PDB file of C-alpha atoms in Angstrom:
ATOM      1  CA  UNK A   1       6.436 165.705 241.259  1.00 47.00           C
ATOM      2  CA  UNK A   2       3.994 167.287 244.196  1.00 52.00           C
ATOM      3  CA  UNK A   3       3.715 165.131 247.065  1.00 60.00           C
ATOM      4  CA  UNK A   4       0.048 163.934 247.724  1.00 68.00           C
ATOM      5  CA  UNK A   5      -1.465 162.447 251.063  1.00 77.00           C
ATOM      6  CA  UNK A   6      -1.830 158.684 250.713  1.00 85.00           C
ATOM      7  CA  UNK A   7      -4.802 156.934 251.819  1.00 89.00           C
ATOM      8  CA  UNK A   8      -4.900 154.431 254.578  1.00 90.00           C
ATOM      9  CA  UNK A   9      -6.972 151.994 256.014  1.00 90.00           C
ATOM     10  CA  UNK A  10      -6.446 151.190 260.209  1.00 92.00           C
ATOM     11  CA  UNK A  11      -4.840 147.749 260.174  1.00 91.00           C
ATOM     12  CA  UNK A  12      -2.630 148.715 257.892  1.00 90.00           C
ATOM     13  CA  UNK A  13      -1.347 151.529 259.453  1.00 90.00           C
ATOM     14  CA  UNK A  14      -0.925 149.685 262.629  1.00 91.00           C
ATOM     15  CA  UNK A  15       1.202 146.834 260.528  1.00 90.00           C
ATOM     16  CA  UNK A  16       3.435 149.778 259.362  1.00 89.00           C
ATOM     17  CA  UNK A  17       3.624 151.095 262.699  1.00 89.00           C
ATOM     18  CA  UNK A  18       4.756 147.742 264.051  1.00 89.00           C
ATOM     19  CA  UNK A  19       7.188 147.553 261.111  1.00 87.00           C
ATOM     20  CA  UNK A  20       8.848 150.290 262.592  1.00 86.00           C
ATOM     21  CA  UNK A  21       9.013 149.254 266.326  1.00 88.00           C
ATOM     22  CA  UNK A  22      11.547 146.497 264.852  1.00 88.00           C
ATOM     23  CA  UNK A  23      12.865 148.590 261.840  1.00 87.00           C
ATOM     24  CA  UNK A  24      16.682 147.608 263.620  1.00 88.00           C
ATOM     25  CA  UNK A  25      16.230 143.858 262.889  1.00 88.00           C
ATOM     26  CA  UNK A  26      15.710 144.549 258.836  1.00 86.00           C
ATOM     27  CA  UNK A  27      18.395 145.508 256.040  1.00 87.00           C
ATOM     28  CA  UNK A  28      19.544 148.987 255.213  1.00 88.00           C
ATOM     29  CA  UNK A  29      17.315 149.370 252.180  1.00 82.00           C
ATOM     30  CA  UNK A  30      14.198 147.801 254.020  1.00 84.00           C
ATOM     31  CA  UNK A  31      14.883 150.285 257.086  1.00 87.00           C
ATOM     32  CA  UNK A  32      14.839 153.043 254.479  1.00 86.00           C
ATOM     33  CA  UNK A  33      11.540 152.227 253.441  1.00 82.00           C
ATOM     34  CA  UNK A  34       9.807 151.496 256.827  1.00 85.00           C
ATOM     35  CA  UNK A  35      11.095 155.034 257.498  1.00 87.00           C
ATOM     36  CA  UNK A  36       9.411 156.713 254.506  1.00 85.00           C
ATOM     37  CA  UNK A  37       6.251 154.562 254.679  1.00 85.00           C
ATOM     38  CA  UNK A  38       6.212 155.696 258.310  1.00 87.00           C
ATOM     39  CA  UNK A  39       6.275 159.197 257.499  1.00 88.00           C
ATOM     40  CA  UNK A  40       4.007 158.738 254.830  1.00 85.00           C
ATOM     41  CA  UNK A  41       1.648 157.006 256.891  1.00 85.00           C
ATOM     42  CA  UNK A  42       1.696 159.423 260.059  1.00 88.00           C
ATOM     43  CA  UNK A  43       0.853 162.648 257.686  1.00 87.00           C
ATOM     44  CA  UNK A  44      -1.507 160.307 255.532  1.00 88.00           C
ATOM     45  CA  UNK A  45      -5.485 159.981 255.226  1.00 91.00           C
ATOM     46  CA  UNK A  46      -7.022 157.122 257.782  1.00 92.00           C
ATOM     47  CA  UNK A  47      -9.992 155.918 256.062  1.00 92.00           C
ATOM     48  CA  UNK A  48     -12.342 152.712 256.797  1.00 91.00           C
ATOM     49  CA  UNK A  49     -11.680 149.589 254.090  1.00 86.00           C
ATOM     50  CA  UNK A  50     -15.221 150.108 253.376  1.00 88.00           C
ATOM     51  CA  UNK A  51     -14.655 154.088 252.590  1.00 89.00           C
ATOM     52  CA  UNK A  52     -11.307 153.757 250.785  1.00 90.00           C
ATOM     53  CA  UNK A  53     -11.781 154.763 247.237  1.00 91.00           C
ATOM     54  CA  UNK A  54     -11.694 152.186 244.484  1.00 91.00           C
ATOM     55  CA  UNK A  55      -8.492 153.431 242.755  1.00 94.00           C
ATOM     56  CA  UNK A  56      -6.107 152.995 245.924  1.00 94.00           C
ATOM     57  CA  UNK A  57      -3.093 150.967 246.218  1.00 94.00           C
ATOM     58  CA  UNK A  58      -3.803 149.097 249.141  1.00 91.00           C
ATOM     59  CA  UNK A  59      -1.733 146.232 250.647  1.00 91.00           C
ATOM     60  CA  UNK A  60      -3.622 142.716 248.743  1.00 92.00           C
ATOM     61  CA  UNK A  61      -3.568 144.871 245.427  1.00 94.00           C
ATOM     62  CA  UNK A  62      -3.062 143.641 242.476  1.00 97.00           C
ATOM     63  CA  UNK A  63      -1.984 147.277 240.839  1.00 98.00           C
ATOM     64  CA  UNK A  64      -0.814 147.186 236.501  1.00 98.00           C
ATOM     65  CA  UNK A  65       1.659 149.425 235.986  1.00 98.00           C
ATOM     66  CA  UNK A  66       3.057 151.145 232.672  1.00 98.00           C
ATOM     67  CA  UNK A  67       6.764 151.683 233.166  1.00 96.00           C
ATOM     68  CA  UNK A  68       7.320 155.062 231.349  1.00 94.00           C
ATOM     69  CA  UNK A  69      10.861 154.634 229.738  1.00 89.00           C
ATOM     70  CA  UNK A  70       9.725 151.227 227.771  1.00 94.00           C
ATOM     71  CA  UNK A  71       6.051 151.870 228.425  1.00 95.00           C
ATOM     72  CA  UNK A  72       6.267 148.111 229.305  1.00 96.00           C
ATOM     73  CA  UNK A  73       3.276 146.439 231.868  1.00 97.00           C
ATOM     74  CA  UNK A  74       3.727 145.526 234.672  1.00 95.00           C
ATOM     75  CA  UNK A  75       1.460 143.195 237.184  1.00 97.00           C
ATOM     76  CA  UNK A  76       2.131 142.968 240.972  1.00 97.00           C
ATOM     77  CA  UNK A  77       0.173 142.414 243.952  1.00 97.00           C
ATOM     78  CA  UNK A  78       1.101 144.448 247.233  1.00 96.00           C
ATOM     79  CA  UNK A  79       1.597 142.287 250.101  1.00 95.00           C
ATOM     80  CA  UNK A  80       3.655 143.218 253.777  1.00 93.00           C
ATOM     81  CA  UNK A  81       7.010 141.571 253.767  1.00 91.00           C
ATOM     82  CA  UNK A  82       5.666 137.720 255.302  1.00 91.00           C
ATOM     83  CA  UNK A  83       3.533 137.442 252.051  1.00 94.00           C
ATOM     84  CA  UNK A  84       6.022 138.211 249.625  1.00 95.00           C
ATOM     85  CA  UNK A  85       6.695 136.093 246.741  1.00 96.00           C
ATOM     86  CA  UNK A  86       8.585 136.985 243.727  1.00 92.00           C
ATOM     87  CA  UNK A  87       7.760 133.985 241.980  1.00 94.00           C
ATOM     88  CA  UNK A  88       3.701 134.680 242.146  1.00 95.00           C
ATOM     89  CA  UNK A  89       4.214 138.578 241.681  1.00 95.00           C
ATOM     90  CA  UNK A  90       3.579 139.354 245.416  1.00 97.00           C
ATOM     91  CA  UNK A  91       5.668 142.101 246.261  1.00 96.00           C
ATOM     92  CA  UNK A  92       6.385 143.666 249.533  1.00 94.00           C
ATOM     93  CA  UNK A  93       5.656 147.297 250.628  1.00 91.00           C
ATOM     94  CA  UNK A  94       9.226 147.053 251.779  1.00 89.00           C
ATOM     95  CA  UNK A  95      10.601 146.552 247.816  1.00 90.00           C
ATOM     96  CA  UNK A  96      11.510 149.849 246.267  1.00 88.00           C
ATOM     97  CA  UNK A  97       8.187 149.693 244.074  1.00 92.00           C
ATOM     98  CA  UNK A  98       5.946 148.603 246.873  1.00 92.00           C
ATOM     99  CA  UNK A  99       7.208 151.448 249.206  1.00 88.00           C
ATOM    100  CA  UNK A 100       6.686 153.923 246.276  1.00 90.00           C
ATOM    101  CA  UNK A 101       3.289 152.628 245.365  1.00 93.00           C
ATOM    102  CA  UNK A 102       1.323 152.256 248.575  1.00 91.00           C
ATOM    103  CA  UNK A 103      -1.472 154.215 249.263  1.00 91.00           C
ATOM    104  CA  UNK A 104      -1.021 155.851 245.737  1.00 92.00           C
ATOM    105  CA  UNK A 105      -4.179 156.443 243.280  1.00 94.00           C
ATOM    106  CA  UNK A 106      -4.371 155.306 239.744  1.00 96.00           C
ATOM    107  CA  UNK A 107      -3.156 157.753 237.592  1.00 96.00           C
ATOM    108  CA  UNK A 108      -0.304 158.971 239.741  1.00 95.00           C
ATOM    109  CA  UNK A 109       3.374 158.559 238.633  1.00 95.00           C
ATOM    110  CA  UNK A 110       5.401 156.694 240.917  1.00 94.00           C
ATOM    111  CA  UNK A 111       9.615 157.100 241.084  1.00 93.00           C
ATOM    112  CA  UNK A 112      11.261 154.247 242.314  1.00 89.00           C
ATOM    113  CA  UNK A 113      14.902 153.583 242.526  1.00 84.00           C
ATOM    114  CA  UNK A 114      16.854 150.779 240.927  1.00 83.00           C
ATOM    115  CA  UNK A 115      20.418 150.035 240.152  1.00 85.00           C
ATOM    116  CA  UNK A 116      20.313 151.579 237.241  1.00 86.00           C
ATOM    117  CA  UNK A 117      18.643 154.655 238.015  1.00 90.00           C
ATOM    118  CA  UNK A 118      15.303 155.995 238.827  1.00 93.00           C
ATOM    119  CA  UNK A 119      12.436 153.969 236.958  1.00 94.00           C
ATOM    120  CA  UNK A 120       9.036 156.031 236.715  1.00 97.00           C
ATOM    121  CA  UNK A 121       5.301 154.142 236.274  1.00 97.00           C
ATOM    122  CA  UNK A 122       2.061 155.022 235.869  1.00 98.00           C
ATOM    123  CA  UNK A 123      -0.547 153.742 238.375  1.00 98.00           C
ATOM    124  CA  UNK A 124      -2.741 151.955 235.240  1.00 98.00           C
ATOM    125  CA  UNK A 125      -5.137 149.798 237.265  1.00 97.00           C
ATOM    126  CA  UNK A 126      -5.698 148.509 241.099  1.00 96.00           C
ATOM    127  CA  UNK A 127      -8.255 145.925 241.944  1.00 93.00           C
ATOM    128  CA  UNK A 128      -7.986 144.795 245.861  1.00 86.00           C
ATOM    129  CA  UNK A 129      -7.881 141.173 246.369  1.00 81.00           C
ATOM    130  CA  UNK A 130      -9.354 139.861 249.579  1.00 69.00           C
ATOM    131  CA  UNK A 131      -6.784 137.765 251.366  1.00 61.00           C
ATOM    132  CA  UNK A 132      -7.440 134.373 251.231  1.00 52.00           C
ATOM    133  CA  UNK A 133      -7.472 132.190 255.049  1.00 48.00           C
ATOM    134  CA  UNK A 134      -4.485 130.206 255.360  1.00 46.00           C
TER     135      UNK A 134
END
């Protein structure tokens, strides 16, 4: 699978930059991810949330999925790590899935690894959700 660029918008790259000023204080497996999101996001495109292209995976995404193997749907929204709820679906870019679907375009196939192996989806549908005020 050919690597491609992902796209960014500003804040978000400066939440994944922060995310990696305290990488020590998080798990093994979430340290793993800030460090590939950070490379990711230092070689990626930086592009204004008014200018980022409709079929992005950006963080307040709800993204549908078609896992490959089962060709079974699934619905998530991308959130950073403080928003996450499994519960409601919200699923941090710090999760194996979130890490391998941020800043991806629908269409693309995403690998992301699981106890039992690598698990590969299909980028179906993304529609970005404005966050709500608290």
């Amino acid at each position: 699978m050919k690597a491609r660029k992902i796209f960014i918008t500003p804040p978000d790259r400066a939440r994944v930059e922060r995310l990696m000023l305290f990488c020590d204080l998080f798990d093994a497996a979430e340290r793993t991810n800030i460090r590939r999101l950070y490379y990711e996001v230092s070689r990626g495109r930086v592009v204004r949330a008014a200018q980022m292209p409709d079929n992005v995976v950006t963080t307040n995404s709800r993204i549908i999925l078609k896992e490959m193997g089962s060709g079974a749907a699934l619905d998530l929204v991308l959130v950073f790590p403080d928003d996450a709820d499994d519960a409601l679906g919200r699923v941090s870019i710090l999760a194996p899935i979130g890490a391998a679907l941020f800043g991806r375009q629908v269409d693309d196939l995403v690998e992301c690894p699981t106890r039992k192996g690598v698990r590969r989806y299909i980028i179906q549908q993304t529609t970005y959700l404005p966050r709500q005020p608290d």
